[in-house]
Every structure is written in C-alpha cells, then in structure tokens.
Coordinates of C-alpha atoms and ligand atoms in Angstrom, one line a residue:
X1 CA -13.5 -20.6 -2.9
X2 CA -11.1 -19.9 -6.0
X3 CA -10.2 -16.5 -5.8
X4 CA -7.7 -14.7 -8.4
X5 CA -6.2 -11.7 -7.2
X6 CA -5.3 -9.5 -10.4
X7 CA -2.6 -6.9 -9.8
X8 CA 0.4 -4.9 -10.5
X9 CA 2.7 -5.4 -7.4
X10 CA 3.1 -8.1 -4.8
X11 CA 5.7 -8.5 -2.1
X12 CA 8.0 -10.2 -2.4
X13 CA 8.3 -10.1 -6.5
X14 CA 7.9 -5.7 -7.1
X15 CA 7.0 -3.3 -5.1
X16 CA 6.8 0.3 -5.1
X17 CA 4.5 0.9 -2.0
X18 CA 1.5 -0.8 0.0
X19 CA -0.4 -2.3 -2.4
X20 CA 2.6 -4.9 -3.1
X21 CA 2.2 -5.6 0.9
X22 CA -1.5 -6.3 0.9
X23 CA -1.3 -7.9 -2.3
X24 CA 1.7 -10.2 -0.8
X25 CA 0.4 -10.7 2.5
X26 CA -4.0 -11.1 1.8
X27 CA -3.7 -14.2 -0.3
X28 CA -1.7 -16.0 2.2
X29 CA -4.3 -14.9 4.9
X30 CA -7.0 -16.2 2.8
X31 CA -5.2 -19.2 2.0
X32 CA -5.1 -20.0 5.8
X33 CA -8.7 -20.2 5.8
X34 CA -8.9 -23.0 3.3
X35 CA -9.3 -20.7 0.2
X36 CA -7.2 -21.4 -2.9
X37 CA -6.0 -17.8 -4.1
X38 CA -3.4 -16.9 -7.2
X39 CA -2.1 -13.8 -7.9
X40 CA -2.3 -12.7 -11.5
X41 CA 0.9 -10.1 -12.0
X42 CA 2.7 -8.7 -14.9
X43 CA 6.4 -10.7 -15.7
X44 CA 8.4 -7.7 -15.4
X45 CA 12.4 -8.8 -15.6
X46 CA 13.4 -11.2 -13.1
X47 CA 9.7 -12.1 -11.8
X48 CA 10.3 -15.4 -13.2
X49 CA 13.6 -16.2 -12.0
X50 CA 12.4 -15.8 -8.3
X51 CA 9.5 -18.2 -8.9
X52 CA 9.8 -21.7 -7.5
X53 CA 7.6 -24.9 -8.8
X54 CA 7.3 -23.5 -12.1
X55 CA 4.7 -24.8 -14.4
X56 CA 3.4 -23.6 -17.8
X57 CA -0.5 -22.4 -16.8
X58 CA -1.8 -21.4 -20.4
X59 CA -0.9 -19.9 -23.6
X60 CA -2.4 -16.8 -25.2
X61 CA -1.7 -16.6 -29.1
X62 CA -2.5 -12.5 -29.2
X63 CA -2.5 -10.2 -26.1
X64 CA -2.0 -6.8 -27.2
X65 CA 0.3 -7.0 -30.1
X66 CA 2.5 -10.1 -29.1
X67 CA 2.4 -14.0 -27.8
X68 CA 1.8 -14.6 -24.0
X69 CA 2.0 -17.2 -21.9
X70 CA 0.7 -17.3 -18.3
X71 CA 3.1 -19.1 -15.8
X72 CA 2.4 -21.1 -12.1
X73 CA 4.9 -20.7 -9.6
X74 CA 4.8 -20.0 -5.8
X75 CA 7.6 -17.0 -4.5
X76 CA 9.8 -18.3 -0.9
X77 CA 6.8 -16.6 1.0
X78 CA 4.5 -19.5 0.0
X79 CA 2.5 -16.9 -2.9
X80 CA 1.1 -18.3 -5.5
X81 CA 1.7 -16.4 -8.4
X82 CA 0.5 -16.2 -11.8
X83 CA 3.1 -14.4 -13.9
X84 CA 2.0 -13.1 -17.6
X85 CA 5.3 -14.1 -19.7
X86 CA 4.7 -11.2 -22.6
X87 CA 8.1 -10.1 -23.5
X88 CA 6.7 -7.3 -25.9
X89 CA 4.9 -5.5 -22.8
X90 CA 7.4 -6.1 -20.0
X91 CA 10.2 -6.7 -20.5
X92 CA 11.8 -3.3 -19.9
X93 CA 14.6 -2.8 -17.7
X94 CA 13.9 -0.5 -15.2
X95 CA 13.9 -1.1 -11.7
X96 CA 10.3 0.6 -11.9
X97 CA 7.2 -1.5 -12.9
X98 CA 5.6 1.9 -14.1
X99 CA 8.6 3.4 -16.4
X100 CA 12.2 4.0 -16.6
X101 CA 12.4 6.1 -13.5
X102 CA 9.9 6.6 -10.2
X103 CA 8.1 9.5 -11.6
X104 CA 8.4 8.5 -15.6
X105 CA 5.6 6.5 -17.5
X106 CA 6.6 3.7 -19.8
X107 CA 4.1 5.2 -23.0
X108 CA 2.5 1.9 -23.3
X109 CA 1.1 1.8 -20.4
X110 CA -2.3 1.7 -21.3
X111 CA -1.5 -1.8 -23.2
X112 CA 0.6 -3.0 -20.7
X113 CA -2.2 -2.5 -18.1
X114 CA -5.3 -3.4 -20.2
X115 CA -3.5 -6.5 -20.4
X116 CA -3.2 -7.8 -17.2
X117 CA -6.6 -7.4 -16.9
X118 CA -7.9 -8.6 -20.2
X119 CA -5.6 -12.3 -18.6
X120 CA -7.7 -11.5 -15.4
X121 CA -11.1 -11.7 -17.5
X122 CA -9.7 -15.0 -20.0
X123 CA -8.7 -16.8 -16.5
X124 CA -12.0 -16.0 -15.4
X125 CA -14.1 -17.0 -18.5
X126 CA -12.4 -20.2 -18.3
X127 CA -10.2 -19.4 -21.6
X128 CA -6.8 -19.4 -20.1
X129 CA -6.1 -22.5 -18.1
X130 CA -8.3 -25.2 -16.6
X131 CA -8.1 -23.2 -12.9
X132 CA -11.1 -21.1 -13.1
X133 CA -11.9 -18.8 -10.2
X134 CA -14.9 -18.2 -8.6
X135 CA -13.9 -14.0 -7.6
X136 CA -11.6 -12.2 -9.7
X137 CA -10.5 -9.5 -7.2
X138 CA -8.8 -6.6 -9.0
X139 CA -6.5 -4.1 -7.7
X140 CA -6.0 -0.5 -8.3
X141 CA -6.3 1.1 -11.4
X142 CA -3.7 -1.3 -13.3
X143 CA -6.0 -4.1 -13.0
X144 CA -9.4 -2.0 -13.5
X145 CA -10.4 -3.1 -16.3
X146 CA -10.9 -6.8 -15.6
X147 CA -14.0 -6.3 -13.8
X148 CA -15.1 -4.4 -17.4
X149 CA -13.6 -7.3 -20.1
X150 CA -15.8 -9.5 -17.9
X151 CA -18.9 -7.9 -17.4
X152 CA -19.0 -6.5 -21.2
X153 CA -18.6 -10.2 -22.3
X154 CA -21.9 -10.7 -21.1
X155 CA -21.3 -14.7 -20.4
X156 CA -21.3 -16.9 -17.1
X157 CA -18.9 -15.3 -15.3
X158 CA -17.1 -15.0 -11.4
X159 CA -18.3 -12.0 -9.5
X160 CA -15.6 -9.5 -9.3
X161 CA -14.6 -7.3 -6.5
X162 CA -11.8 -3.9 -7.5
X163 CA -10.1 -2.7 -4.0
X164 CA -9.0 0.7 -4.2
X165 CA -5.2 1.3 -2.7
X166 CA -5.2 5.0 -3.7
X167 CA -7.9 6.9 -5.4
X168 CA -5.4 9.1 -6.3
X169 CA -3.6 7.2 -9.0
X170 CA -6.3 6.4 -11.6
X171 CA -4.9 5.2 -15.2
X172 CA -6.1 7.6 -17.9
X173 CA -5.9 7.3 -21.6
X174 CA -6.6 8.8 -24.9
X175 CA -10.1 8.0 -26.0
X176 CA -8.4 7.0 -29.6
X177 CA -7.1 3.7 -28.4
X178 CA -10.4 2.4 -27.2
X179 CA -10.6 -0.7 -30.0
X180 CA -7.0 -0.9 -29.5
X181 CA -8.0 -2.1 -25.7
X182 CA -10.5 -3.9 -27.1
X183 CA -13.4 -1.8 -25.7
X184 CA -16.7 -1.6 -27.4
X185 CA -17.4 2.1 -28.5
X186 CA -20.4 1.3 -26.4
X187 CA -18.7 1.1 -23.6
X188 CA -17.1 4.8 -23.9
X189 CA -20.1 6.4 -21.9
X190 CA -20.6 8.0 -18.1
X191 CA -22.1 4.3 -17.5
X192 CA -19.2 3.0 -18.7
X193 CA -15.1 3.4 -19.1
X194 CA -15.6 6.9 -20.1
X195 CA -14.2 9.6 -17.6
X196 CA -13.9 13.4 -18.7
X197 CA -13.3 12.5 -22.4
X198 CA -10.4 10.0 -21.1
X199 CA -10.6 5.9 -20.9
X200 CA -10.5 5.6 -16.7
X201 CA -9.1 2.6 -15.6
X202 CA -10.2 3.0 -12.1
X203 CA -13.4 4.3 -13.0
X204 CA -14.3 1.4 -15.3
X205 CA -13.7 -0.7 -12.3
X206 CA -15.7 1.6 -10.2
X207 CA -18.8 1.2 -12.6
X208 CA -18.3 -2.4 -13.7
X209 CA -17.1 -4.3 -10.7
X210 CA -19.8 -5.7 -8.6
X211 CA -18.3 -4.7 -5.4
X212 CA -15.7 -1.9 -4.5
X213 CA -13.2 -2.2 -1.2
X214 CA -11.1 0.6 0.1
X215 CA -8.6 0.3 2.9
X216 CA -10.2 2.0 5.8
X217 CA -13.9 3.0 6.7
X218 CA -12.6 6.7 7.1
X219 CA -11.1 6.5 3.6
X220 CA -14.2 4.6 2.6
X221 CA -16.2 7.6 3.6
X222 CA -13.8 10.5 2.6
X223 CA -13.7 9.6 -0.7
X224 CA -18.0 9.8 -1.0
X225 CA -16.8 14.0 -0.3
X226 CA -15.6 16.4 -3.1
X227 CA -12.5 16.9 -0.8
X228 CA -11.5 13.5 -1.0
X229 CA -13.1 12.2 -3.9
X230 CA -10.8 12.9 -7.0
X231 CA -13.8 13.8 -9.2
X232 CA -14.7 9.9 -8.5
X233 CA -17.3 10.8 -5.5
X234 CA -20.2 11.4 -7.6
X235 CA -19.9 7.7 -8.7
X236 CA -18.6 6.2 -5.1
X237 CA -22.1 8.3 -3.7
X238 CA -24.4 6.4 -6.1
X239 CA -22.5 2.9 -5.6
X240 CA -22.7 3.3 -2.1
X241 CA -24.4 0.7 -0.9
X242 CA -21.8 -1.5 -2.8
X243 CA -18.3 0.1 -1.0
X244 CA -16.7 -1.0 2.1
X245 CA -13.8 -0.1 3.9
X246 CA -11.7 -2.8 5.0
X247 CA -8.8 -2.6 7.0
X248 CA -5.4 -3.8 6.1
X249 CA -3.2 -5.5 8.4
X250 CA 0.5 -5.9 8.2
X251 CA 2.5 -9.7 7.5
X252 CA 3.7 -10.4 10.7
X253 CA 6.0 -13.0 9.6
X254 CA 7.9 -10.0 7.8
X255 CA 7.8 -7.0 10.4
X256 CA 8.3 -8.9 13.4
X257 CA 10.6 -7.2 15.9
X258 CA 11.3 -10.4 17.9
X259 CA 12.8 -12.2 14.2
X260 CA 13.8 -9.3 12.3
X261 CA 16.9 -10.1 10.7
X262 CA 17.7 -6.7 9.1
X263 CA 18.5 -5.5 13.4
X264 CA 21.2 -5.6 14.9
X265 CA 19.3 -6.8 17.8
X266 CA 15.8 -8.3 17.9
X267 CA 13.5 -7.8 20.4
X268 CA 9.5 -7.6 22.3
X269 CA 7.7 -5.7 24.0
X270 CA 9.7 -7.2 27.5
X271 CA 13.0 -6.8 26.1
X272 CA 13.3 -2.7 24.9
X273 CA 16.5 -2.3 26.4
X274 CA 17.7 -3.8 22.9
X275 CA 15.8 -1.0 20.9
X276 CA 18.2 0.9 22.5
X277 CA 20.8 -0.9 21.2
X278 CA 19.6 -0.7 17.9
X279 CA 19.2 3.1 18.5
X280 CA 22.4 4.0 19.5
X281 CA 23.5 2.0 16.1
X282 CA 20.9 3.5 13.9
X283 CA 22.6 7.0 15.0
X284 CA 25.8 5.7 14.4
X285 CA 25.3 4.4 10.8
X286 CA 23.1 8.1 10.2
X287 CA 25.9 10.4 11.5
X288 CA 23.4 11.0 14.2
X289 CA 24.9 12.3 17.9
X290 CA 24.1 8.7 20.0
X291 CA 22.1 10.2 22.4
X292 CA 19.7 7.6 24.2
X293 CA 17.5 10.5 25.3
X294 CA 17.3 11.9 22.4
X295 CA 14.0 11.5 20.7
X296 CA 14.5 10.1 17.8
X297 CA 11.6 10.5 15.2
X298 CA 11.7 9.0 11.4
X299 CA 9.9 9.0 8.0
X300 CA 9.7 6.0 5.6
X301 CA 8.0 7.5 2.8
X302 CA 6.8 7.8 -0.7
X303 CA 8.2 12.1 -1.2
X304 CA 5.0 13.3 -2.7
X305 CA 2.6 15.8 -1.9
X306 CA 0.1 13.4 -0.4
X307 CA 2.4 12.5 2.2
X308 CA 2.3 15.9 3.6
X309 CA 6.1 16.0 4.3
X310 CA 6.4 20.0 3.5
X311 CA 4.8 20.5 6.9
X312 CA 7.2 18.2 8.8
X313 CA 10.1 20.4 6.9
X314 CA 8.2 23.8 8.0
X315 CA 8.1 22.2 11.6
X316 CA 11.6 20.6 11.8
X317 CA 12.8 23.7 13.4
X318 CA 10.8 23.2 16.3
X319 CA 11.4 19.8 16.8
X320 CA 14.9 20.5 16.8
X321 CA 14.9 23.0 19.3
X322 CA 13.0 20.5 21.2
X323 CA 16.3 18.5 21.3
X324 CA 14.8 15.9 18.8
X325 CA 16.6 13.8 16.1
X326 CA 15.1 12.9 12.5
X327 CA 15.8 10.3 10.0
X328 CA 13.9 10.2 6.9
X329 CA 14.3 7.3 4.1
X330 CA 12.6 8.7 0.8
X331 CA 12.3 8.9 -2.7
X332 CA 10.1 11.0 -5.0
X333 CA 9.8 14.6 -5.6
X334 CA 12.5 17.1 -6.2
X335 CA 11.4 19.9 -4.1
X336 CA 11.4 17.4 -0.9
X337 CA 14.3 15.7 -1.8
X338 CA 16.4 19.4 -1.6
X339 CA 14.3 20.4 1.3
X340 CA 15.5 17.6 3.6
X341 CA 18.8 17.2 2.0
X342 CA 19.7 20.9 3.2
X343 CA 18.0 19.8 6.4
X344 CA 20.6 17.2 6.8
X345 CA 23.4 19.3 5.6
X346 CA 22.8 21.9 8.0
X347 CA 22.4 20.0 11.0
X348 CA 24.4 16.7 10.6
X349 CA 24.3 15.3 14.0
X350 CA 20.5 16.2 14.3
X351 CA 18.7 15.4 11.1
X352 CA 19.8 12.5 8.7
X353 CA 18.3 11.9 5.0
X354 CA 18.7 8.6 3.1
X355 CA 17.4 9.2 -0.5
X356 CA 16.3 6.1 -2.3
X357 CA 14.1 2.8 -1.8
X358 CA 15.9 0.5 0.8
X359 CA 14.2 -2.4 2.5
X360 CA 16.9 -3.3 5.1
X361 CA 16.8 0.5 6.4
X362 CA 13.6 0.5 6.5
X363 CA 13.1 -1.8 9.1
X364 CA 16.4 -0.6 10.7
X365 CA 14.9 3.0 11.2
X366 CA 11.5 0.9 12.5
X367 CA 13.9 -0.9 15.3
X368 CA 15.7 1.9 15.9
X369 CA 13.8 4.8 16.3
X370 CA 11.5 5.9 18.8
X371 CA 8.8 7.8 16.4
X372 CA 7.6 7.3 13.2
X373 CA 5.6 10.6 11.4
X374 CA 3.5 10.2 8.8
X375 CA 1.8 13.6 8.3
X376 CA -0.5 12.4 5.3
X377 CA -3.0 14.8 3.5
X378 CA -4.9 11.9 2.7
X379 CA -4.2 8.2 3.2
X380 CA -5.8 5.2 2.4
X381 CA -4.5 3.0 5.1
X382 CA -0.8 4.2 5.9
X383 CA 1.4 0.5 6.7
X384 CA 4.3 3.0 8.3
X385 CA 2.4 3.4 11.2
X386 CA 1.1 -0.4 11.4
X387 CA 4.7 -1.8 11.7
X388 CA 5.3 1.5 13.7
X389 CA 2.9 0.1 16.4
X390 CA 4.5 -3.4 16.2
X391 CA 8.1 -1.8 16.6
X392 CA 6.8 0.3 19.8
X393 CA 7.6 2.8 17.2
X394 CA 5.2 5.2 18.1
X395 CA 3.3 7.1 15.5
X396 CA 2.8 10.8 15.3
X397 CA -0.3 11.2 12.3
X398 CA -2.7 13.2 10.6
X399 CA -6.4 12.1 11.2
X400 CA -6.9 11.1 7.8
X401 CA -8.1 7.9 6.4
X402 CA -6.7 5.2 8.1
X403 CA -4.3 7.1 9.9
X404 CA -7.8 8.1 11.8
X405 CA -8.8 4.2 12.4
X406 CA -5.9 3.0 13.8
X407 CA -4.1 5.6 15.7
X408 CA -5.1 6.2 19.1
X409 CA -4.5 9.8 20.5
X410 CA -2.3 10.2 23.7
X411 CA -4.5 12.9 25.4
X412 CA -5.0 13.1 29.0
X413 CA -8.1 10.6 29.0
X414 CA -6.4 8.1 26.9
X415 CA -3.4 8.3 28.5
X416 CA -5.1 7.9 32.3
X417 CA -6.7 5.1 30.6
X418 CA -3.4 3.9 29.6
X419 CA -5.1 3.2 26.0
X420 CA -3.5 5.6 23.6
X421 CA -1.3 4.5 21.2
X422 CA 0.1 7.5 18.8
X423 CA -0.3 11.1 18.3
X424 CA -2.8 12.8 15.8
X425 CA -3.1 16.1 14.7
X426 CA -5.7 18.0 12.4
X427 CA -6.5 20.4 11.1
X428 CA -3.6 19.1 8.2
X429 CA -1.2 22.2 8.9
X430 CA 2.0 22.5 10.1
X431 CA 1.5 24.0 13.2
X432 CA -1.0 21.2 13.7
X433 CA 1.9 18.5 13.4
X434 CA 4.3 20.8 15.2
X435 CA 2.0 20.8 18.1
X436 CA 1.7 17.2 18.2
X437 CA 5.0 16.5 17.8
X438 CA 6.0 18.7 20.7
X439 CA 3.2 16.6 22.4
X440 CA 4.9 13.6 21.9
X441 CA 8.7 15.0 22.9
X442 CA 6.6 15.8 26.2
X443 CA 5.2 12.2 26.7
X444 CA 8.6 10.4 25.8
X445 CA 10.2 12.6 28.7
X446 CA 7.6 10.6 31.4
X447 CA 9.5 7.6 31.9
X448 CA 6.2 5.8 32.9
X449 CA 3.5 6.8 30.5
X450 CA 6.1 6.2 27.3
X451 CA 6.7 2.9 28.2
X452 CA 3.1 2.7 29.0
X453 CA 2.2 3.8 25.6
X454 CA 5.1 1.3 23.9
X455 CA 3.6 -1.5 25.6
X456 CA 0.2 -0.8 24.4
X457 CA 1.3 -0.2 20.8
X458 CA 3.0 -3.2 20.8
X459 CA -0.1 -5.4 21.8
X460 CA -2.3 -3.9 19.1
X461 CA -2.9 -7.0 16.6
X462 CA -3.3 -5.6 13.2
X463 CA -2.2 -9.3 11.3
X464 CA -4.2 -10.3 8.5
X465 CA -6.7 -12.7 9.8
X466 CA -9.3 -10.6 10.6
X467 CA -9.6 -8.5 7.6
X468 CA -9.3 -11.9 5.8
X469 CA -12.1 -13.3 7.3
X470 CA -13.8 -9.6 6.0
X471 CA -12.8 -10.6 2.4
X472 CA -14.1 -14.2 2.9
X473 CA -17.1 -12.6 3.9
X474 CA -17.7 -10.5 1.1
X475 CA -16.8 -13.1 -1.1
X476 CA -19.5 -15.4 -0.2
X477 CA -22.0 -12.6 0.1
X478 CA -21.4 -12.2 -3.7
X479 CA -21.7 -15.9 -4.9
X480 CA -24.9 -16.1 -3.0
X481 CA -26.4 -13.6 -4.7
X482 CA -25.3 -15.0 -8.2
Ligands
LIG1 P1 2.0 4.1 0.0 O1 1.5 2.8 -0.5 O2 1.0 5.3 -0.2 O3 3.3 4.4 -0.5 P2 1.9 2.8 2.6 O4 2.2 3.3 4.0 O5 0.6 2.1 2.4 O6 2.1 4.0 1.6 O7 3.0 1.7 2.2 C1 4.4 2.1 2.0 C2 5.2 0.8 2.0 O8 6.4 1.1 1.3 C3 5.6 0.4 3.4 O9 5.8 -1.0 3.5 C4 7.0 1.1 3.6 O10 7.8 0.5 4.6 C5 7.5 1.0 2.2 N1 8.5 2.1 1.9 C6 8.1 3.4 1.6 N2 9.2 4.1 1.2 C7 10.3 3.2 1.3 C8 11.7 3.4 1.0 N3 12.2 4.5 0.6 N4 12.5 2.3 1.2 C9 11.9 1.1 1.6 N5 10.6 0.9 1.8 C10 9.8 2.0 1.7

C-alpha cells in the first residue's frame, strides 16, 4: 500500500512532544512490512537542510497566498519525508513550529495549517506529484482538514484515516476565514467543519475522515464520556463504530539502554550495576547528594495542567521525608515552573529542576533514575513511561488513558505473581499519588521484588511492530470496502 502520513511534527526533523515520536517511528514500522509510507510535514527552517537524497516532488503555483513546492528527501533515521517548501507560511524563526515561544501562536496559523492539509488532499487527488497514495493518514488537528479538502472534492479519492494524539489541542478559527481556507459555506454546518460558531480543525477530521484512531483503547473510550470528551464526545459516540484505540509503541533503535549514547554507561536488564553508575552521575551533574539508596524519582514532561504535576508538588513533601530524591526536566507553564524551581531551591541536595526542552537529559534522567512519575489527568498514551519500562525505570501513574493500558500495578497479587510492572494511583488526587509513591519507596527497599519488578519492565515489548501490523490492518479493511 501507499500510505501518506500528513502531519506537523516528526522525529527526527521538530518535535515538541509524542506525536513527533509516533510520527518518526510508525512509518518506518510500516515500511518494514513492505508498505511504501511518506510523511507530508510543514518546511519550517532548517527541515530541509537535514534532508538527505533531495529531490524536487511537485510544484504548487498558489497555496494560501504564496508559491510552494513539495520536496523528497529521507532524514539519517531512514524517514521518508515530504517537506512543503512555502517560505510565506514557514519560514519563521522560532524554535517552536506553533509560534515564537512554547505557549505563543504564530496568527496565521489557521493558513499555515489548512495548508499542509490542502498538500495532503492535492498529493492524494493525484495533483501534486506522480506518487499517489492509497491512505492519506492525518494527524492531529494540524492536519485535520485533509480528510475534509478530500472528501468535499467529491472525486476518486484514497480513504483517509485522522489519529488523534491529544483531544485536547483542537485548532479553532474565526468562521470569517472560511473561503479564505477554501471551504465551501456548505461545509460550515454540525455535519461539517463547523464547531460552536468556530472552523474545528479536529472536528472536521472527526466528521470527514473515514476512520478515527486514538492512542489507547482506555483513551479511545474516555473520550466517548463528557469528562474526557472536550465537547467532541457527542460526535466520537455517534462515529463509534468507526474509532479504535491503538497502541503506540516506542522506536527501540532510539531509547535503547544497551546503545544509548547520551549515558555515561549503557546497559540491560543483566548488567544494572551500571544504572548505578549512571545514577551516581546523574546526581552529580543535578547537585543531587549521590546516594545509591536513595530513591531517585524523575519527571520528563510537558508543565501543563494535563500532566497533573501540581499534585506531585503538593506531595513532594512526603516523598522527601520518605528520604527520596527528584529530578524534573520541564517546560511550560509559569505557575509550575516557580513551584518546582523553589522546590529545588529549598532543598538542593534533594530535589533538582532543569527548565527547558533537552534531548540528551532526557535520556540521561531515563538511565539514571530509578522512577519515572507521570501523574497525568488525562493522557492519550504517555511515551515517558514506555521508555520508563525499557530503562527499568519504573513508572509511578495515574490510571488514565494509556497510562491504564500499559502500567501494571505492584499490589500484593501482582507482585506474588512477579508480573507488575509500575505503580498506579486513582482517584487523580494528590494524596492518591502520594500514597503510591510511598508504595513504591516501600517496594524499592525489598532488594528482591525491585529487581524483580525491573526485570519484568525491562522485558515488556512495546516496539512498533505490533501496532503496525494494527495500522496495516485498518488500512486494508478500508480499501476493501472502497
Ligand atoms: P505529550 O505528547 O503529551 O507531551 P508524551 O509522553 O506522549 O507526552 O511524549 C512526550 C515526549 O516528549 C517524550 O518523548 C519525552 O521524552 C519528550 N519530552 C517531554 N519533555 C521534554 C523535555 N523537556 N526535554 C526533552 N524531551 C522531552
């Protein structure tokens, strides 16, 4: 099959959370079972640079105000990449796809957007280029309107599939610049792009795309609720029998313990004794007392309400008096970013707090540390806790989402069984996460069932393949029925 995935991230070209992993990592998976897959993505500055084999694709006179020109290349990961060259829309200089700063929109957004998927919809009509794919699988809201150019141009057409990476996020826009997106008026309806007197990206794609994927079958069914449903549930409820959850899995070539080059020691599941090491130097470079028996939990987060990180600052004090450590690598909202910066400045030697996006310490603090938290009020998937499993990391989590799927909780059966494989807590509240977190200290004090429990995690397989295979699938089902 030809599949073209349309979307705004992809390790390892921009990324600003998990949907650049999947996005970097699913092709590749796909690719390995004999499927020729391109990824469609915005040429924000420097995109082009890092692209290797380049070759001109196809030429677009008009997209949203300016020339285009779509360009072939494949990234050092062996991604092959589609890269819209429209100078007009992206080249900005930020280090932010989204606007100048994390938490700033560029105001053209909607244009910027509307035109990676009206490229999505021309690729798949056969206008742009002589490749022409079979599935045009979008991504998120920034690609959600493909699956709408395509089915509103009423022509032969691939069957189009929009995966939802965060319900959350869902692109609205003024109602005014409807022609200006090159939307029918017709269109602006409930059975249509139309949400609450806004143009919704994501919705469109909800309504127009002839499948929907989440990233979890708990997520999948959360967001059918009011709780979890953003105001979308109504429409996820009636299209039902058209949504799946679908796991994602982690690129093993990239968070591999036993070739990770960003630690200062690698290691497997038979040589720990040199996550030690990398402890004791994870401490060092944090300011961190190097105790080896010190617990030592961490946080590799997006700051933001979602990720529930208020409740692991209203239980820190706990965990302290435990005789834990924590490291937390972050960026995001104000609020969280003072909360754990006094943390740190309170309790130097206990509680560490690295403000920013930075790969290499993010796999550092996986190596080193001997917890990862994510306390999520709702999430998707979660990828922390994935390479947390793979790092014998263990995870402490909410049960939420996918948190709920993959997680398996160390209580007494489990751990007789010598199955579990993290810590979860609900109900979402901080005494909830304090208790599991104490839970954990307890278990990491008995020698046998921690390294029990590391063992385990580290067997877990949660690479691509299968989920591929799930895609694949999916795929096919939809061509059959064309
Ligand atoms: P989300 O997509 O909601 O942010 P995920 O857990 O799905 O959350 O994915 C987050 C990804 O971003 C992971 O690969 C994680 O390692 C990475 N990440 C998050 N924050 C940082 C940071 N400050 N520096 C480096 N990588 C980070």
């Amino acid at each position: 099959m030809k599949i073209l995935f349309a979307a705004s991230e992809a390790q390892p070209l921009v990324k600003t959370g998990g949907l650049a992993d999947v996005v970097g990592a699913l092709p590749r998976a796909l690719a390995a079972l004999g499927h020729d897959v391109k990824v469609l993505l915005p040429a924000y500055p420097g995109v082009l640079d890092r692209l290797r084999t380049r070759t001109m694709h196809s030429n677009l006179t008009d997209l949203f105000g300016g020339p285009a020109k779509v360009e072939a290349g494949r990234t050092d990961t062996g991604l092959d990449v589609l890269a819209i060259d429209a100078p007009h829309l992206y080249a900005k200089q930020s280090a932010h796809p989204y606007g100048p700063s994390a938490n700033v929109d560029w105001d053209d957004n909607h244009l910027r957007f509307a035109a990676l998927g009206w490229v999505a919809s021309a690729i798949g009509r056969g206008t742009a280029g002589a490749w022409v794919p079979d599935i045009v699988h979008a991504h998120d809201w920034q690609a959600g309107l493909a699956p709408a150019y395509l089915a509103l141009a009423e022509e032969v057409r691939p069957r189009t599939v929009i995966t939802v990476h965060n319900l959350a996020f869902q692109g609205l826009f003024d109602r005014k610049h409807l022609a200006k997106l090159r939307l029918p008026e017709s269109a602006f309806a409930v059975e249509g792009v139309e949400f609450h007197g806004q143009i919704g990206f994501l919705k469109a794609a909800l309504h127009y795309a002839d499948h929907i994927t989440t990233v979890s079958p708990t997520y999948a069914r959360e967001i059918q609720t009011p709780e979890f449903g953003a105001g979308l549930d109504g429409l996820l409820r009636h299209r039902a029998s058209k949504l799946d959850g679908i796991l994602n899995g982690i690129d093993r070539d990239e968070w591999n313990p036993e070739r990770d080059r960003y630690l200062p020691a690698m290691y497997g599941a038979h040589s720990l004794a040199k996550k030690a090491h990398n402890k004791a130097v994870l401490q060092e470079a944090l300011g961190l007392e190097i105790e080896p028996r010190a617990p030592l939990f961490c946080v590799i987060s997006r700051l933001s309400h979602q990720k529930g990180l208020d409740m692991l600052l209203a239980a820190l004090p706990a965990l302290r008096a435990a005789g834990a450590q924590l490291a937390v690598l972050g960026s995001g909202d104000a609020e969280l970013t003072v909360g754990f910066s006094a943390a740190a400045k309170a309790a130097p030697t206990r509680v560490a707090f690295r403000s920013g996006w930075d790969e290499s310490l993010s796999h550092r603090f996986q190596g080193g540390s001997d917890f990862i938290v994510v306390p999520s009020r709702f999430e998707p998937c979660g990828l922390t806790q994935l390479c947390g499993l793979r790092y014998g990391t263990i995870p402490v989590v909410a049960r939420v989402g996918g948190l709920a799927d993959t997680i398996v909780d160390a209580n007494e059966a489990a751990l007789a069984d010598g199955v579990a494989t993290g810590f979860q807590f609900a109900p979402q509240s901080a005494d909830a996460l304090q208790h599991a977190l104490l839970r954990a200290v307890a278990v990491y004090a008995r020698s046998d069932a921690w390294s029990q429990m590391q063992e385990r995690a580290m067997s877990r397989d949660f690479g691509w393949e299968r989920s591929a295979q799930r895609y694949a699938a999916l795929y096919e089902g939809l061509l059959a029925r064309r």
